[in-house]
């Protein structure tokens, strides 16, 4: 059986990484247009670098939680095909032991050169003074993430995997950001059973066949146990 899992910010919340959509409509105190759009970066690169620098240094202090660990366990024991797609830019799935994670919105621990395109590991702060070690350019590096208006990574591969899925599960995502929010409809139209795992109901909940409510650190290990026993 082919299983496709999509994760969002909710799976990392219990590791101490805040989710995106706060009740005040702000994102850690910032308007989304200021920190997660190419225009915002063009207008004020230092503020955007500062925002991602803080998140990067925090990421290095947190650890995977039981939900990440359960998905890694599932990958090791699942007899069929398993595709793990994450919207998250953290590396907690990898640190838990999940192989071949598809990071459709990029990775916080990588930089990208806007001049030569080189992608490089990045565990320290970026600034306008940072140097691209591939082309020697200065003031050319940006976080290797996908902002609004930019094309998410590996969409062709993702769509092919979803079209062949027998079960599609979305964990800890609000279903507000496209194209990921449309994956459940694609999965359904291709005949997959669909499951949502979330703390609360979301605007996508009516599109799922089945809902598991509760914190990911409890629901995901429980679901994985049931899946492997079935
Ligand atoms: C728990 C929990 C616990 C909490 N246990 N659960 C109108 C219609 C359709 C589309 C558009 C439109 N207008 C514009 C668009 C396109 C736009 C879009 O979707 N906009 C919407 C706002 C409407 N999308 C794009 O621009 C995308 N690109 C694109 O479409 O390209 C096509 C194209 C491009 C160019 C030319 C032509 C075509 C790109 C989207 C990029 C998103 N980037 C971000 C930032 C990444 C970098 C970073 O992290 O800084 O990605 S935005 C942010 O949202 C981040 C996330 O991955 C993404 C999704 O958020 P997520 O994961 O769902 O988090 P939350 O906080 O929303 O929800 C958390 C959930 O967890 C909640 O449900 C909680 O209940 C739950 N939860 N604790 C279980 N313990």
Tab-separated table of C-alpha atoms in Angstrom, residues 54-153:
chain	number	residue	atom	x	y	z
A	54	UNK	CA	16.495	33.846	15.219
A	55	UNK	CA	14.518	30.866	13.950
A	56	UNK	CA	17.726	29.093	12.839
A	57	UNK	CA	19.438	29.489	16.204
A	58	UNK	CA	16.279	28.293	17.998
A	59	UNK	CA	16.031	25.265	15.694
A	60	UNK	CA	19.515	24.188	16.742
A	61	UNK	CA	18.320	24.039	20.365
A	62	UNK	CA	15.222	21.856	19.928
A	63	UNK	CA	14.807	18.125	19.392
A	64	UNK	CA	12.359	15.850	17.561
A	65	UNK	CA	9.255	14.858	19.518
A	66	UNK	CA	7.409	11.497	19.639
A	67	UNK	CA	5.472	12.361	16.448
A	68	UNK	CA	8.665	12.765	14.383
A	69	UNK	CA	10.093	9.611	15.963
A	70	UNK	CA	6.941	7.616	15.213
A	71	UNK	CA	7.042	8.593	11.517
A	72	UNK	CA	10.696	7.532	11.325
A	73	UNK	CA	9.742	4.202	12.939
A	74	UNK	CA	6.956	3.845	10.366
A	75	UNK	CA	9.415	4.462	7.510
A	76	UNK	CA	11.627	1.652	8.820
A	77	UNK	CA	8.798	-0.876	9.153
A	78	UNK	CA	6.210	0.049	6.505
A	79	UNK	CA	6.063	-2.783	3.954
A	80	UNK	CA	4.833	-0.558	1.089
A	81	UNK	CA	5.911	2.746	-0.394
A	82	UNK	CA	6.035	5.697	2.001
A	83	UNK	CA	6.497	9.316	0.888
A	84	UNK	CA	7.033	11.987	3.526
A	85	UNK	CA	6.393	15.546	2.355
A	86	UNK	CA	6.877	18.398	4.788
A	87	UNK	CA	6.005	22.078	4.521
A	88	UNK	CA	8.335	22.641	7.467
A	89	UNK	CA	11.761	24.124	6.983
A	90	UNK	CA	13.125	22.508	10.159
A	91	UNK	CA	15.180	19.284	10.024
A	92	UNK	CA	13.367	17.432	12.810
A	93	UNK	CA	12.135	14.617	10.550
A	94	UNK	CA	15.730	13.930	9.459
A	95	UNK	CA	17.041	14.123	13.032
A	96	UNK	CA	14.349	11.613	14.066
A	97	UNK	CA	15.646	9.255	11.354
A	98	UNK	CA	13.194	9.694	8.456
A	99	UNK	CA	14.897	9.171	5.086
A	100	UNK	CA	14.251	11.074	1.818
A	101	UNK	CA	12.110	13.854	3.284
A	102	UNK	CA	10.654	16.154	0.605
A	103	UNK	CA	10.970	19.760	1.845
A	104	UNK	CA	8.506	21.520	-0.432
A	105	UNK	CA	9.032	24.922	1.293
A	106	UNK	CA	12.808	24.570	1.609
A	107	UNK	CA	15.234	24.169	4.500
A	108	UNK	CA	16.252	26.668	7.141
A	109	UNK	CA	19.700	25.114	7.564
A	110	UNK	CA	20.638	25.916	3.962
A	111	UNK	CA	21.385	29.170	2.144
A	112	UNK	CA	20.895	29.912	-1.532
A	113	UNK	CA	22.860	32.315	-3.698
A	114	UNK	CA	20.588	34.673	-5.647
A	115	UNK	CA	23.450	35.219	-8.103
A	116	UNK	CA	24.786	31.724	-8.961
A	117	UNK	CA	22.055	29.523	-7.426
A	118	UNK	CA	24.446	27.556	-5.191
A	119	UNK	CA	22.731	25.902	-2.216
A	120	UNK	CA	24.966	25.396	0.833
A	121	UNK	CA	24.623	24.200	4.434
A	122	UNK	CA	24.046	27.119	6.813
A	123	UNK	CA	24.041	26.880	10.599
A	124	UNK	CA	25.182	30.428	11.359
A	125	UNK	CA	23.637	33.865	10.893
A	126	UNK	CA	23.210	35.345	7.424
A	127	UNK	CA	23.474	39.056	6.674
A	128	UNK	CA	23.943	41.328	3.692
A	129	UNK	CA	27.688	40.979	4.310
A	130	UNK	CA	27.642	37.180	3.934
A	131	UNK	CA	29.810	35.737	1.181
A	132	UNK	CA	28.798	33.068	-1.348
A	133	UNK	CA	31.618	30.526	-1.267
A	134	UNK	CA	30.678	29.278	-4.744
A	135	UNK	CA	30.829	32.553	-6.739
A	136	UNK	CA	32.462	34.947	-4.271
A	137	UNK	CA	29.489	37.335	-4.336
A	138	UNK	CA	28.589	39.535	-1.362
A	139	UNK	CA	25.007	40.492	-0.437
A	140	UNK	CA	23.693	37.607	-2.553
A	141	UNK	CA	22.687	34.959	0.006
A	142	UNK	CA	19.131	34.284	1.159
A	143	UNK	CA	17.547	31.520	3.230
A	144	UNK	CA	16.805	28.430	1.082
A	145	UNK	CA	13.057	28.671	1.695
A	146	UNK	CA	9.957	29.208	-0.444
A	147	UNK	CA	8.180	32.525	0.034
A	148	UNK	CA	4.688	33.499	-1.130
A	149	UNK	CA	4.586	33.880	-4.893
A	150	UNK	CA	7.506	31.482	-5.369
A	151	UNK	CA	7.240	27.968	-6.748
A	152	UNK	CA	7.449	25.205	-4.107
A	153	UNK	CA	10.107	22.533	-4.667
